[in-house]
mmCIF file of C-alpha atoms in Angstrom:
data_model
loop_
_atom_site.group_PDB
_atom_site.id
_atom_site.type_symbol
_atom_site.label_atom_id
_atom_site.label_comp_id
_atom_site.label_asym_id
_atom_site.label_seq_id
_atom_site.Cartn_x
_atom_site.Cartn_y
_atom_site.Cartn_z
ATOM 1 C CA UNK A 6 -36.990 -1.450 -7.821
ATOM 2 C CA UNK A 7 -33.807 -1.812 -6.206
ATOM 3 C CA UNK A 8 -30.079 -1.693 -7.850
ATOM 4 C CA UNK A 9 -27.933 -4.564 -6.254
ATOM 5 C CA UNK A 10 -24.442 -4.079 -6.559
ATOM 6 C CA UNK A 11 -23.039 -6.982 -5.476
ATOM 7 C CA UNK A 12 -19.425 -6.114 -3.971
ATOM 8 C CA UNK A 13 -18.732 -9.318 -1.686
ATOM 9 C CA UNK A 14 -14.983 -10.154 -1.697
ATOM 10 C CA UNK A 15 -14.129 -7.265 -4.654
ATOM 11 C CA UNK A 16 -10.663 -5.392 -4.016
ATOM 12 C CA UNK A 17 -10.446 -1.619 -3.149
ATOM 13 C CA UNK A 18 -11.905 0.508 -4.636
ATOM 14 C CA UNK A 19 -14.394 -1.376 -6.395
ATOM 15 C CA UNK A 20 -17.683 -1.683 -3.782
ATOM 16 C CA UNK A 21 -17.305 2.226 -3.965
ATOM 17 C CA UNK A 22 -16.719 2.574 -7.594
ATOM 18 C CA UNK A 23 -19.590 -0.066 -8.570
ATOM 19 C CA UNK A 24 -21.996 2.100 -5.905
ATOM 20 C CA UNK A 25 -20.620 5.146 -7.156
ATOM 21 C CA UNK A 26 -21.849 4.341 -10.572
ATOM 22 C CA UNK A 27 -24.995 2.699 -9.424
ATOM 23 C CA UNK A 28 -26.023 6.299 -7.706
ATOM 24 C CA UNK A 29 -24.951 8.253 -10.063
ATOM 25 C CA UNK A 30 -26.961 6.538 -12.998
ATOM 26 C CA UNK A 31 -30.654 7.140 -10.836
ATOM 27 C CA UNK A 32 -32.055 10.669 -9.882
ATOM 28 C CA UNK A 33 -33.697 9.137 -7.447
ATOM 29 C CA UNK A 34 -34.135 5.289 -5.794
ATOM 30 C CA UNK A 35 -33.005 2.567 -4.052
ATOM 31 C CA UNK A 36 -28.947 1.345 -4.235
ATOM 32 C CA UNK A 37 -28.451 -1.648 -1.850
ATOM 33 C CA UNK A 38 -24.480 -2.791 -2.084
ATOM 34 C CA UNK A 39 -23.216 -6.408 -0.516
ATOM 35 C CA UNK A 40 -19.993 -5.933 1.037
ATOM 36 C CA UNK A 41 -18.081 -8.816 3.448
ATOM 37 C CA UNK A 42 -15.787 -6.623 5.352
ATOM 38 C CA UNK A 43 -15.732 -3.500 8.032
ATOM 39 C CA UNK A 44 -13.146 -1.780 5.768
ATOM 40 C CA UNK A 45 -15.676 -1.711 1.964
ATOM 41 C CA UNK A 46 -18.713 -0.785 4.633
ATOM 42 C CA UNK A 47 -17.493 1.966 5.763
ATOM 43 C CA UNK A 48 -16.388 3.206 2.767
ATOM 44 C CA UNK A 49 -19.560 2.872 1.063
ATOM 45 C CA UNK A 50 -21.136 4.453 4.230
ATOM 46 C CA UNK A 51 -19.070 7.463 3.557
ATOM 47 C CA UNK A 52 -19.347 7.783 -0.407
ATOM 48 C CA UNK A 53 -23.041 7.356 0.522
ATOM 49 C CA UNK A 54 -23.492 10.322 2.918
ATOM 50 C CA UNK A 55 -20.740 12.230 0.794
ATOM 51 C CA UNK A 56 -23.666 12.257 -2.202
ATOM 52 C CA UNK A 57 -26.228 13.183 0.052
ATOM 53 C CA UNK A 58 -28.175 9.991 0.471
ATOM 54 C CA UNK A 59 -29.516 7.935 3.291
ATOM 55 C CA UNK A 60 -27.985 4.959 4.774
ATOM 56 C CA UNK A 61 -29.093 1.973 6.695
ATOM 57 C CA UNK A 62 -26.657 -0.810 7.127
ATOM 58 C CA UNK A 63 -28.075 -4.428 8.259
ATOM 59 C CA UNK A 64 -25.001 -7.342 9.343
ATOM 60 C CA UNK A 65 -25.994 -10.490 7.557
ATOM 61 C CA UNK A 66 -24.096 -13.172 9.115
ATOM 62 C CA UNK A 67 -20.301 -11.866 8.352
ATOM 63 C CA UNK A 68 -21.788 -9.641 5.448
ATOM 64 C CA UNK A 69 -23.196 -6.313 5.441
ATOM 65 C CA UNK A 70 -26.250 -4.939 3.483
ATOM 66 C CA UNK A 71 -26.038 -1.237 2.968
ATOM 67 C CA UNK A 72 -29.492 0.284 1.613
ATOM 68 C CA UNK A 73 -28.851 3.535 0.006
ATOM 69 C CA UNK A 74 -31.477 5.735 -0.450
ATOM 70 C CA UNK A 75 -31.003 8.644 -2.938
ATOM 71 C CA UNK A 76 -33.471 11.499 -3.410
ATOM 72 C CA UNK A 77 -36.898 10.832 -2.206
ATOM 73 C CA UNK A 78 -38.988 13.305 0.081
ATOM 74 C CA UNK A 79 -37.403 16.034 2.119
ATOM 75 C CA UNK B 21 -12.549 11.279 23.427
ATOM 76 C CA UNK B 22 -11.442 7.991 22.172
ATOM 77 C CA UNK B 23 -14.060 8.297 20.245
ATOM 78 C CA UNK B 24 -13.902 10.874 18.514
ATOM 79 C CA UNK B 25 -9.904 10.360 18.123
ATOM 80 C CA UNK B 26 -11.206 6.659 16.132
ATOM 81 C CA UNK B 27 -13.440 8.821 14.319
ATOM 82 C CA UNK B 28 -12.001 7.889 10.438
ATOM 83 C CA UNK B 29 -11.183 10.678 9.273
ATOM 84 C CA UNK B 30 -9.198 11.773 12.640
ATOM 85 C CA UNK B 31 -7.745 8.263 12.779
ATOM 86 C CA UNK B 32 -5.988 8.748 8.745
ATOM 87 C CA UNK B 33 -4.234 12.117 10.068
ATOM 88 C CA UNK B 34 -2.947 10.617 13.214
ATOM 89 C CA UNK B 35 -1.456 7.528 10.935
ATOM 90 C CA UNK B 36 0.134 9.815 9.061
ATOM 91 C CA UNK B 37 1.255 11.930 11.542
ATOM 92 C CA UNK B 38 2.692 9.234 13.091
ATOM 93 C CA UNK B 39 4.164 7.603 9.800
ATOM 94 C CA UNK B 40 5.575 11.291 9.346
ATOM 95 C CA UNK B 41 7.179 11.640 12.485
ATOM 96 C CA UNK B 42 8.500 7.854 13.115
ATOM 97 C CA UNK B 43 9.892 8.219 9.528
ATOM 98 C CA UNK B 44 11.881 10.944 9.985
ATOM 99 C CA UNK B 45 13.160 9.549 13.308
ATOM 100 C CA UNK B 46 13.728 6.319 12.011
ATOM 101 C CA UNK B 47 16.480 7.666 10.048
ATOM 102 C CA UNK B 48 17.678 9.517 12.661
ATOM 103 C CA UNK B 49 18.160 6.584 14.806
ATOM 104 C CA UNK B 50 20.038 4.654 12.531
ATOM 105 C CA UNK B 51 17.746 3.641 9.164
ATOM 106 C CA UNK B 52 19.458 5.062 6.066
ATOM 107 C CA UNK B 53 18.844 8.874 5.155
ATOM 108 C CA UNK B 54 15.029 9.305 3.637
ATOM 109 C CA UNK B 55 14.899 5.952 4.256
ATOM 110 C CA UNK B 56 13.085 6.013 7.592
ATOM 111 C CA UNK B 57 10.580 3.907 6.229
ATOM 112 C CA UNK B 58 10.769 2.078 2.841
ATOM 113 C CA UNK B 59 8.494 -0.495 1.831
ATOM 114 C CA UNK B 60 10.052 -1.368 -1.138
ATOM 115 C CA UNK B 61 13.771 -0.844 -0.266
ATOM 116 C CA UNK B 62 13.001 -2.701 3.246
ATOM 117 C CA UNK B 63 11.533 -6.242 1.442
ATOM 118 C CA UNK B 64 14.602 -5.641 -0.586
ATOM 119 C CA UNK B 65 16.775 -5.859 2.185
ATOM 120 C CA UNK B 66 15.067 -8.873 3.444
ATOM 121 C CA UNK B 67 15.242 -10.481 0.184
ATOM 122 C CA UNK B 68 19.216 -9.799 0.581
ATOM 123 C CA UNK B 69 19.154 -11.107 4.256
ATOM 124 C CA UNK B 70 17.629 -14.334 3.071
ATOM 125 C CA UNK B 71 20.194 -14.776 0.373
ATOM 126 C CA UNK B 72 17.218 -14.237 -2.430
ATOM 127 C CA UNK B 73 19.773 -11.824 -3.858
ATOM 128 C CA UNK B 74 23.542 -11.561 -3.127
ATOM 129 C CA UNK B 75 24.154 -7.479 -3.293
ATOM 130 C CA UNK B 76 26.605 -6.938 -0.585
ATOM 131 C CA UNK B 77 25.369 -3.705 0.718
ATOM 132 C CA UNK B 78 21.565 -4.021 0.769
ATOM 133 C CA UNK B 79 20.996 -7.297 2.863
ATOM 134 C CA UNK B 80 19.429 -6.754 6.331
ATOM 135 C CA UNK B 81 16.289 -8.910 7.700
ATOM 136 C CA UNK B 82 14.373 -5.154 8.428
ATOM 137 C CA UNK B 83 11.766 -5.788 11.424
ATOM 138 C CA UNK B 84 9.272 -2.887 10.992
ATOM 139 C CA UNK B 85 8.491 -4.966 7.649
ATOM 140 C CA UNK B 86 7.646 -7.763 10.451
ATOM 141 C CA UNK B 87 6.134 -5.307 12.470
ATOM 142 C CA UNK B 88 3.691 -3.428 9.847
ATOM 143 C CA UNK B 89 2.314 -7.022 9.126
ATOM 144 C CA UNK B 90 1.809 -8.259 12.614
ATOM 145 C CA UNK B 91 1.153 -4.877 14.124
ATOM 146 C CA UNK B 92 -2.226 -4.879 12.050
ATOM 147 C CA UNK B 93 -2.739 -8.655 12.649
ATOM 148 C CA UNK B 94 -3.242 -7.475 16.042
ATOM 149 C CA UNK B 95 -5.142 -4.730 15.406
ATOM 150 C CA UNK B 96 -7.539 -7.110 13.235
ATOM 151 C CA UNK B 97 -7.683 -9.826 16.260
ATOM 152 C CA UNK B 98 -8.545 -7.134 18.539
ATOM 153 C CA UNK B 99 -11.080 -5.654 16.526
ATOM 154 C CA UNK B 100 -12.232 -9.037 15.391
ATOM 155 C CA UNK B 101 -11.647 -8.237 11.698
ATOM 156 C CA UNK B 102 -9.339 -11.026 11.283
ATOM 157 C CA UNK B 103 -10.758 -12.999 8.000
ATOM 158 C CA UNK B 104 -9.343 -15.294 5.937
ATOM 159 C CA UNK B 105 -9.505 -14.586 2.205
ATOM 160 C CA UNK B 106 -8.066 -15.972 -0.520
ATOM 161 C CA UNK B 107 -8.982 -16.580 -4.582
ATOM 162 C CA UNK B 108 -9.056 -13.451 -5.958
ATOM 163 C CA UNK B 109 -6.141 -13.867 -8.955
ATOM 164 C CA UNK B 110 -3.168 -14.512 -7.059
ATOM 165 C CA UNK B 111 -0.981 -15.388 -9.935
ATOM 166 C CA UNK B 112 -1.307 -12.085 -11.393
ATOM 167 C CA UNK B 113 -1.430 -10.259 -7.844
ATOM 168 C CA UNK B 114 2.229 -12.171 -7.522
ATOM 169 C CA UNK B 115 3.118 -11.074 -10.634
ATOM 170 C CA UNK B 116 1.890 -7.037 -10.117
ATOM 171 C CA UNK B 117 3.812 -7.546 -7.542
ATOM 172 C CA UNK B 118 7.038 -8.613 -8.697
ATOM 173 C CA UNK B 119 6.837 -5.786 -11.428
ATOM 174 C CA UNK B 120 5.982 -2.632 -8.860
ATOM 175 C CA UNK B 121 9.207 -3.845 -6.690
ATOM 176 C CA UNK B 122 11.115 -3.470 -9.684
ATOM 177 C CA UNK B 123 9.264 -0.021 -10.640
ATOM 178 C CA UNK B 124 10.118 0.999 -7.000
ATOM 179 C CA UNK B 125 13.802 0.242 -7.531
ATOM 180 C CA UNK B 126 14.036 2.223 -10.538
ATOM 181 C CA UNK B 127 13.336 5.528 -8.417
ATOM 182 C CA UNK B 128 14.770 3.994 -5.019
ATOM 183 C CA UNK B 129 11.282 4.077 -3.146
ATOM 184 C CA UNK B 130 8.207 2.870 -2.117
ATOM 185 C CA UNK B 131 5.243 5.731 -1.962
ATOM 186 C CA UNK B 132 6.311 5.898 1.668
ATOM 187 C CA UNK B 133 9.436 6.922 1.075
ATOM 188 C CA UNK B 134 8.361 8.884 -1.885
ATOM 189 C CA UNK B 135 6.761 10.786 0.469
ATOM 190 C CA UNK B 136 10.137 10.858 3.153
ATOM 191 C CA UNK B 137 12.094 11.803 0.631
ATOM 192 C CA UNK B 138 10.645 14.914 -0.255
ATOM 193 C CA UNK B 139 10.213 15.588 3.178
ATOM 194 C CA UNK B 140 14.083 15.286 3.416
ATOM 195 C CA UNK B 141 13.810 18.007 0.863
ATOM 196 C CA UNK B 142 14.897 15.590 -2.101
ATOM 197 C CA UNK B 143 13.207 17.121 -5.004
ATOM 198 C CA UNK B 144 12.924 14.166 -6.931
ATOM 199 C CA UNK B 145 10.051 12.907 -4.623
ATOM 200 C CA UNK B 146 8.518 15.432 -6.575
ATOM 201 C CA UNK B 147 9.113 13.695 -10.279
ATOM 202 C CA UNK B 148 7.515 10.341 -8.220
ATOM 203 C CA UNK B 149 4.945 11.731 -7.190
ATOM 204 C CA UNK B 150 3.885 12.480 -11.012
ATOM 205 C CA UNK B 151 4.628 8.946 -11.512
ATOM 206 C CA UNK B 152 2.387 7.252 -8.971
ATOM 207 C CA UNK B 153 -0.627 10.006 -9.860
ATOM 208 C CA UNK B 154 -0.176 9.111 -13.766
ATOM 209 C CA UNK B 155 -0.357 5.180 -12.909
ATOM 210 C CA UNK B 156 -3.319 5.460 -10.615
ATOM 211 C CA UNK B 157 -4.899 7.945 -13.032
ATOM 212 C CA UNK B 158 -4.193 5.079 -16.002
ATOM 213 C CA UNK B 159 -5.494 2.685 -13.400
ATOM 214 C CA UNK B 160 -9.076 4.965 -12.524
ATOM 215 C CA UNK B 161 -9.193 4.665 -16.633
ATOM 216 C CA UNK B 162 -9.434 0.711 -16.380
ATOM 217 C CA UNK B 163 -11.805 0.330 -12.984
ATOM 218 C CA UNK B 164 -13.994 2.867 -14.310
ATOM 219 C CA UNK B 165 -14.172 0.130 -17.628
ATOM 220 C CA UNK B 166 -15.074 -2.680 -15.335
ATOM 221 C CA UNK B 167 -11.460 -3.905 -14.539
ATOM 222 C CA UNK B 168 -11.360 -6.330 -11.742
ATOM 223 C CA UNK B 169 -8.823 -9.086 -10.496
ATOM 224 C CA UNK B 170 -12.482 -10.771 -9.595
ATOM 225 C CA UNK B 171 -13.734 -11.815 -6.169
ATOM 226 C CA UNK B 172 -11.855 -13.287 -2.996
ATOM 227 C CA UNK B 173 -13.520 -16.017 -0.866
ATOM 228 C CA UNK B 174 -13.538 -17.121 2.936
ATOM 229 C CA UNK B 175 -10.639 -19.376 3.368
ATOM 230 C CA UNK B 176 -9.358 -21.930 5.832
ATOM 231 C CA UNK B 177 -7.813 -20.356 8.580
ATOM 232 C CA UNK B 178 -4.780 -21.657 8.166
ATOM 233 C CA UNK B 179 -4.568 -19.660 4.797
ATOM 234 C CA UNK B 180 -4.509 -16.710 6.465
ATOM 235 C CA UNK B 181 -1.748 -17.372 9.292
ATOM 236 C CA UNK B 182 0.554 -18.181 6.778
ATOM 237 C CA UNK B 183 1.975 -14.715 6.143
ATOM 238 C CA UNK B 184 1.725 -13.867 9.821
ATOM 239 C CA UNK B 185 3.528 -16.655 10.022
ATOM 240 C CA UNK B 186 5.846 -16.179 8.072
ATOM 241 C CA UNK B 187 6.882 -12.542 9.511
ATOM 242 C CA UNK B 188 6.921 -14.354 12.520
ATOM 243 C CA UNK B 189 9.278 -16.356 11.506
ATOM 244 C CA UNK B 190 11.621 -13.843 10.152
ATOM 245 C CA UNK B 191 11.205 -11.635 12.957
ATOM 246 C CA UNK B 192 12.768 -14.480 15.031
ATOM 247 C CA UNK B 193 15.698 -14.603 12.263
ATOM 248 C CA UNK B 194 16.118 -10.493 13.074
ATOM 249 C CA UNK B 195 16.451 -10.949 16.630
ATOM 250 C CA UNK B 196 18.519 -13.805 16.924
ATOM 251 C CA UNK B 197 20.782 -13.464 13.188
ATOM 252 C CA UNK B 198 21.729 -17.041 12.726
ATOM 253 C CA UNK B 199 24.545 -17.575 10.680
ATOM 254 C CA UNK B 200 22.812 -18.719 7.303
ATOM 255 C CA UNK B 201 21.665 -15.131 7.359
ATOM 256 C CA UNK B 202 23.241 -12.452 5.394
ATOM 257 C CA UNK B 203 23.655 -9.182 6.782
ATOM 258 C CA UNK B 204 25.452 -6.326 4.924
ATOM 259 C CA UNK B 205 28.615 -4.868 6.631
ATOM 260 C CA UNK B 206 28.711 -1.729 4.531
ATOM 261 C CA UNK B 207 26.022 0.136 2.350
ATOM 262 C CA UNK B 208 22.323 1.210 3.249
ATOM 263 C CA UNK B 209 21.748 -2.972 4.512
ATOM 264 C CA UNK B 210 24.596 -2.134 7.603
ATOM 265 C CA UNK B 211 22.528 1.097 8.338
ATOM 266 C CA UNK B 212 19.534 0.408 10.881
ATOM 267 C CA UNK B 213 18.077 1.445 13.918
ATOM 268 C CA UNK B 214 18.463 -0.743 17.026
ATOM 269 C CA UNK B 215 15.929 -3.796 16.542
ATOM 270 C CA UNK B 216 13.623 -3.192 18.948
ATOM 271 C CA UNK B 217 13.067 0.939 18.279
ATOM 272 C CA UNK B 218 12.854 -0.824 14.159
ATOM 273 C CA UNK B 219 10.029 -3.231 15.704
ATOM 274 C CA UNK B 220 8.547 -1.211 18.192
ATOM 275 C CA UNK B 221 7.652 2.014 15.253
ATOM 276 C CA UNK B 222 6.786 -1.092 12.565
ATOM 277 C CA UNK B 223 4.236 -2.644 15.621
ATOM 278 C CA UNK B 224 2.708 0.918 16.034
ATOM 279 C CA UNK B 225 2.458 1.707 12.383
ATOM 280 C CA UNK B 226 1.130 -1.701 11.603
ATOM 281 C CA UNK B 227 -1.573 -1.243 14.042
ATOM 282 C CA UNK B 228 -2.652 2.064 13.078
ATOM 283 C CA UNK B 229 -2.404 1.896 9.339
ATOM 284 C CA UNK B 230 -5.259 -1.414 9.984
ATOM 285 C CA UNK B 231 -7.164 0.732 11.855
ATOM 286 C CA UNK B 232 -7.568 3.720 9.703
ATOM 287 C CA UNK B 233 -6.862 1.741 5.966
ATOM 288 C CA UNK B 234 -4.304 3.534 5.125
ATOM 289 C CA UNK B 235 -2.791 3.590 2.046
ATOM 290 C CA UNK B 236 -0.436 6.280 0.105
ATOM 291 C CA UNK B 237 -1.628 5.113 -3.587
ATOM 292 C CA UNK B 238 -5.455 5.005 -2.700
ATOM 293 C CA UNK B 239 -5.093 8.335 -1.246
ATOM 294 C CA UNK B 240 -4.061 9.469 -4.712
ATOM 295 C CA UNK B 241 -6.255 7.339 -6.602
ATOM 296 C CA UNK B 242 -9.829 8.514 -4.526
ATOM 297 C CA UNK B 243 -8.778 12.092 -5.766
ATOM 298 C CA UNK B 244 -9.270 10.821 -9.385
ATOM 299 C CA UNK B 245 -11.626 8.657 -8.895
ATOM 300 C CA UNK B 246 -14.027 9.810 -6.066
ATOM 301 C CA UNK B 247 -12.678 13.368 -5.358
ATOM 302 C CA UNK B 248 -12.064 12.471 -1.886
ATOM 303 C CA UNK B 249 -9.237 13.410 0.171
ATOM 304 C CA UNK B 250 -9.946 11.117 3.131
ATOM 305 C CA UNK B 251 -6.783 8.878 2.723
ATOM 306 C CA UNK B 252 -5.120 11.817 0.541
ATOM 307 C CA UNK B 253 -5.408 13.772 4.140
ATOM 308 C CA UNK B 254 -3.252 10.958 5.716
ATOM 309 C CA UNK B 255 -0.585 11.955 2.772
ATOM 310 C CA UNK B 256 -0.293 15.341 3.514
ATOM 311 C CA UNK B 257 -0.099 14.906 7.556
ATOM 312 C CA UNK B 258 2.687 12.140 6.901
ATOM 313 C CA UNK B 259 5.035 14.631 4.796
ATOM 314 C CA UNK B 260 3.995 17.882 7.137
ATOM 315 C CA UNK B 261 4.824 15.882 9.934
ATOM 316 C CA UNK B 262 7.999 14.210 8.484
ATOM 317 C CA UNK B 263 9.041 17.877 7.284
ATOM 318 C CA UNK B 264 8.975 19.495 10.467
ATOM 319 C CA UNK B 265 10.536 16.705 12.447
ATOM 320 C CA UNK B 266 13.590 16.720 10.136
ATOM 321 C CA UNK B 267 14.073 20.516 10.512
ATOM 322 C CA UNK B 268 14.343 20.169 13.839
ATOM 323 C CA UNK B 269 16.763 17.442 13.465
ATOM 324 C CA UNK B 270 18.363 19.055 10.539
ATOM 325 C CA UNK B 271 18.070 16.670 8.204
ATOM 326 C CA UNK B 272 16.674 18.565 5.573
ATOM 327 C CA UNK B 273 18.446 19.667 2.442
ATOM 328 C CA UNK B 274 16.507 20.843 -0.475
ATOM 329 C CA UNK B 275 17.535 20.273 -4.337
ATOM 330 C CA UNK B 276 17.601 17.329 -6.977
ATOM 331 C CA UNK B 277 21.441 16.460 -6.472
ATOM 332 C CA UNK B 278 23.483 14.868 -4.360
ATOM 333 C CA UNK B 279 20.791 13.456 -2.119
ATOM 334 C CA UNK B 280 20.576 10.059 -0.531
ATOM 335 C CA UNK B 281 20.693 6.414 -1.867
ATOM 336 C CA UNK B 282 18.713 8.509 -4.587
ATOM 337 C CA UNK B 283 19.706 9.490 -8.467
ATOM 338 C CA UNK B 284 18.127 12.203 -10.728
ATOM 339 C CA UNK B 285 17.550 10.284 -14.203
ATOM 340 C CA UNK B 286 14.310 12.100 -14.281
ATOM 341 C CA UNK B 287 12.973 9.845 -17.105
ATOM 342 C CA UNK B 288 12.935 6.785 -15.414
ATOM 343 C CA UNK B 289 12.043 8.129 -11.655
ATOM 344 C CA UNK B 290 8.944 8.896 -13.238
ATOM 345 C CA UNK B 291 8.042 6.101 -15.225
ATOM 346 C CA UNK B 292 9.154 3.552 -12.391
ATOM 347 C CA UNK B 293 6.545 5.271 -9.906
ATOM 348 C CA UNK B 294 4.044 4.526 -12.996
ATOM 349 C CA UNK B 295 4.166 1.153 -11.868
ATOM 350 C CA UNK B 296 4.654 1.835 -8.304
ATOM 351 C CA UNK B 297 1.133 3.982 -8.959
ATOM 352 C CA UNK B 298 -0.608 1.605 -11.668
ATOM 353 C CA UNK B 299 -0.047 -1.647 -9.806
ATOM 354 C CA UNK B 300 -1.897 -1.053 -6.635
ATOM 355 C CA UNK B 301 -4.511 0.200 -7.612
ATOM 356 C CA UNK B 302 -5.236 -2.316 -9.841
ATOM 357 C CA UNK B 303 -4.198 -4.325 -6.609
ATOM 358 C CA UNK B 304 -6.488 -2.267 -4.062
ATOM 359 C CA UNK B 305 -3.834 -0.620 -2.288
ATOM 360 C CA UNK B 306 0.050 0.652 -2.062
ATOM 361 C CA UNK B 307 2.669 -1.907 -0.946
ATOM 362 C CA UNK B 308 2.192 -1.194 3.078
ATOM 363 C CA UNK B 309 -1.460 -1.471 2.690
ATOM 364 C CA UNK B 310 -0.716 -4.878 1.271
ATOM 365 C CA UNK B 311 1.570 -5.714 4.264
ATOM 366 C CA UNK B 312 -1.328 -4.558 6.810
ATOM 367 C CA UNK B 313 -4.104 -6.653 4.273
ATOM 368 C CA UNK B 314 -2.310 -9.695 4.676
ATOM 369 C CA UNK B 315 -1.816 -8.986 8.494
ATOM 370 C CA UNK B 316 -5.650 -9.118 8.516
ATOM 371 C CA UNK B 317 -5.714 -12.882 6.924
ATOM 372 C CA UNK B 318 -5.680 -11.447 3.422
ATOM 373 C CA UNK B 319 -3.656 -14.290 1.141
ATOM 374 C CA UNK B 320 -4.003 -12.809 -1.973
ATOM 375 C CA UNK B 321 -2.653 -9.294 -0.220
ATOM 376 C CA UNK B 322 -0.178 -12.220 0.778
ATOM 377 C CA UNK B 323 0.755 -12.938 -3.050
ATOM 378 C CA UNK B 324 1.354 -9.124 -3.775
ATOM 379 C CA UNK B 325 4.127 -9.001 -0.732
ATOM 380 C CA UNK B 326 5.234 -12.664 -1.990
ATOM 381 C CA UNK B 327 5.759 -11.028 -5.390
ATOM 382 C CA UNK B 328 7.925 -7.869 -4.359
ATOM 383 C CA UNK B 329 10.144 -10.336 -2.585
ATOM 384 C CA UNK B 330 11.067 -12.208 -5.322
ATOM 385 C CA UNK B 331 11.038 -9.183 -7.214
ATOM 386 C CA UNK B 332 13.596 -7.591 -5.007
ATOM 387 C CA UNK B 333 15.775 -10.579 -5.298
ATOM 388 C CA UNK B 334 15.260 -10.531 -9.838
ATOM 389 C CA UNK B 335 16.366 -6.916 -9.875
ATOM 390 C CA UNK B 336 18.831 -7.348 -7.572
ATOM 391 C CA UNK B 337 20.602 -10.604 -9.542
ATOM 392 C CA UNK B 338 20.131 -9.011 -12.687
ATOM 393 C CA UNK B 339 21.000 -5.505 -12.573
ATOM 394 C CA UNK B 340 17.697 -4.011 -12.553
ATOM 395 C CA UNK B 341 18.057 -1.862 -9.550
ATOM 396 C CA UNK B 342 19.090 1.845 -9.939
ATOM 397 C CA UNK B 343 22.129 3.222 -7.703
ATOM 398 C CA UNK B 344 23.076 6.925 -7.227
ATOM 399 C CA UNK B 345 24.313 7.190 -10.596
ATOM 400 C CA UNK B 346 21.017 6.653 -12.040
ATOM 401 C CA UNK B 347 18.969 3.758 -14.032
ATOM 402 C CA UNK B 348 20.503 0.764 -15.188
ATOM 403 C CA UNK B 349 19.493 -0.668 -18.807
ATOM 404 C CA UNK B 350 18.212 -4.008 -17.458
ATOM 405 C CA UNK B 351 16.047 -1.816 -15.181
ATOM 406 C CA UNK B 352 14.844 0.237 -17.829
ATOM 407 C CA UNK B 353 13.964 -3.050 -20.223
ATOM 408 C CA UNK B 354 12.199 -4.438 -17.127
ATOM 409 C CA UNK B 355 9.981 -1.095 -16.679
ATOM 410 C CA UNK B 356 8.854 -1.271 -20.118
ATOM 411 C CA UNK B 357 8.076 -5.082 -19.780
ATOM 412 C CA UNK B 358 6.228 -4.181 -16.276
ATOM 413 C CA UNK B 359 4.274 -1.230 -17.902
ATOM 414 C CA UNK B 360 3.041 -3.366 -20.942
ATOM 415 C CA UNK B 361 2.180 -6.492 -18.576
ATOM 416 C CA UNK B 362 0.006 -4.030 -16.098
ATOM 417 C CA UNK B 363 -1.652 -2.359 -18.901
ATOM 418 C CA UNK B 364 -2.452 -5.501 -21.097
ATOM 419 C CA UNK B 365 -4.032 -6.972 -17.704
ATOM 420 C CA UNK B 366 -5.845 -3.608 -16.704
ATOM 421 C CA UNK B 367 -7.085 -3.926 -20.540
ATOM 422 C CA UNK B 368 -8.477 -7.541 -20.506
ATOM 423 C CA UNK B 369 -9.514 -8.283 -17.038
ATOM 424 C CA UNK B 370 -12.702 -7.180 -16.959
ATOM 425 C CA UNK B 371 -15.787 -8.617 -15.581
#
């Protein structure tokens, strides 16, 4: 069950702040963050990498869907 | 090579270095001392140029401001990031913009000028930095509690083009200098670099700031929020570069007293800048970032810019702005009102 963070249209730093809170709430698992701009995409990617997670980015129209995986098999 | 230089962490530092060097150089080239770049002061000067206030020493249509915004528009266009957006509590953003300008005019500087004042040896910049940090810290508490101004939505392209259009018009007024535009003959408003220098610097900085997402309050905010110095590195770069340039140019004088376009009322320097830390944290960007976002088509940021210009008009019409002699009673009252307003907005606007 992935946690979804809909951060589309939200001002800085909410996409990062909400994603961070979601990731800190789980030991391991998946958080899917939706953003609608390059800036938010870059910021969330950087957060995920800093927190040692895997990130997969898909472009969906003009939006981005970031699938962040925390923990799991090494 | 270009790929390595455009890595985000490198780009932020390059942007900071450029802002630092150009900030110091612009002061040498004619802008007021320790004020090579000041988004708040310059928007205030523009308000004066347009007659929104009649303080005769601070009236001039500063090309840097249209430069920052249009430089961002150019970058956004080249890299496909121009997108008209609107509808995230524009009225509240406008109001916060008014109070951010009032706070900045009590200290006499925006976050960029805070760095440049420090780089010129003006230690009152430390007081300001403390104020910005306090404001950002309070803002982060609200953010963690669920504060949001609500989401923005894609809008009709014309919505995104208003600010770039207005700024292009402003630039035309700056260049053509028609008789109905006000222009100081003495005081800081009369101190300015040549138009082509101001504009060139503005466009370059605007371009880099758009690419790097540079934000002088975000730099401090992110230390509290996510313990990430990514943007803070840009501030440090700007401080180092500006200090070095000032030392080379003989523009460095260490101390609190006798600094140019500055005063030493520590309490109000601090409190004024709490507004400049808190407001931008609630808004999602410092005054420079608001200009850059406006250039990308973000009309919510455009409302902040307009709020700041109107705030400057209000400030100088009602004696709210400080002078080298210190803060004014009106400025003190307005700062407290602004703080109350921002705290209420931060507290009550949750999802």
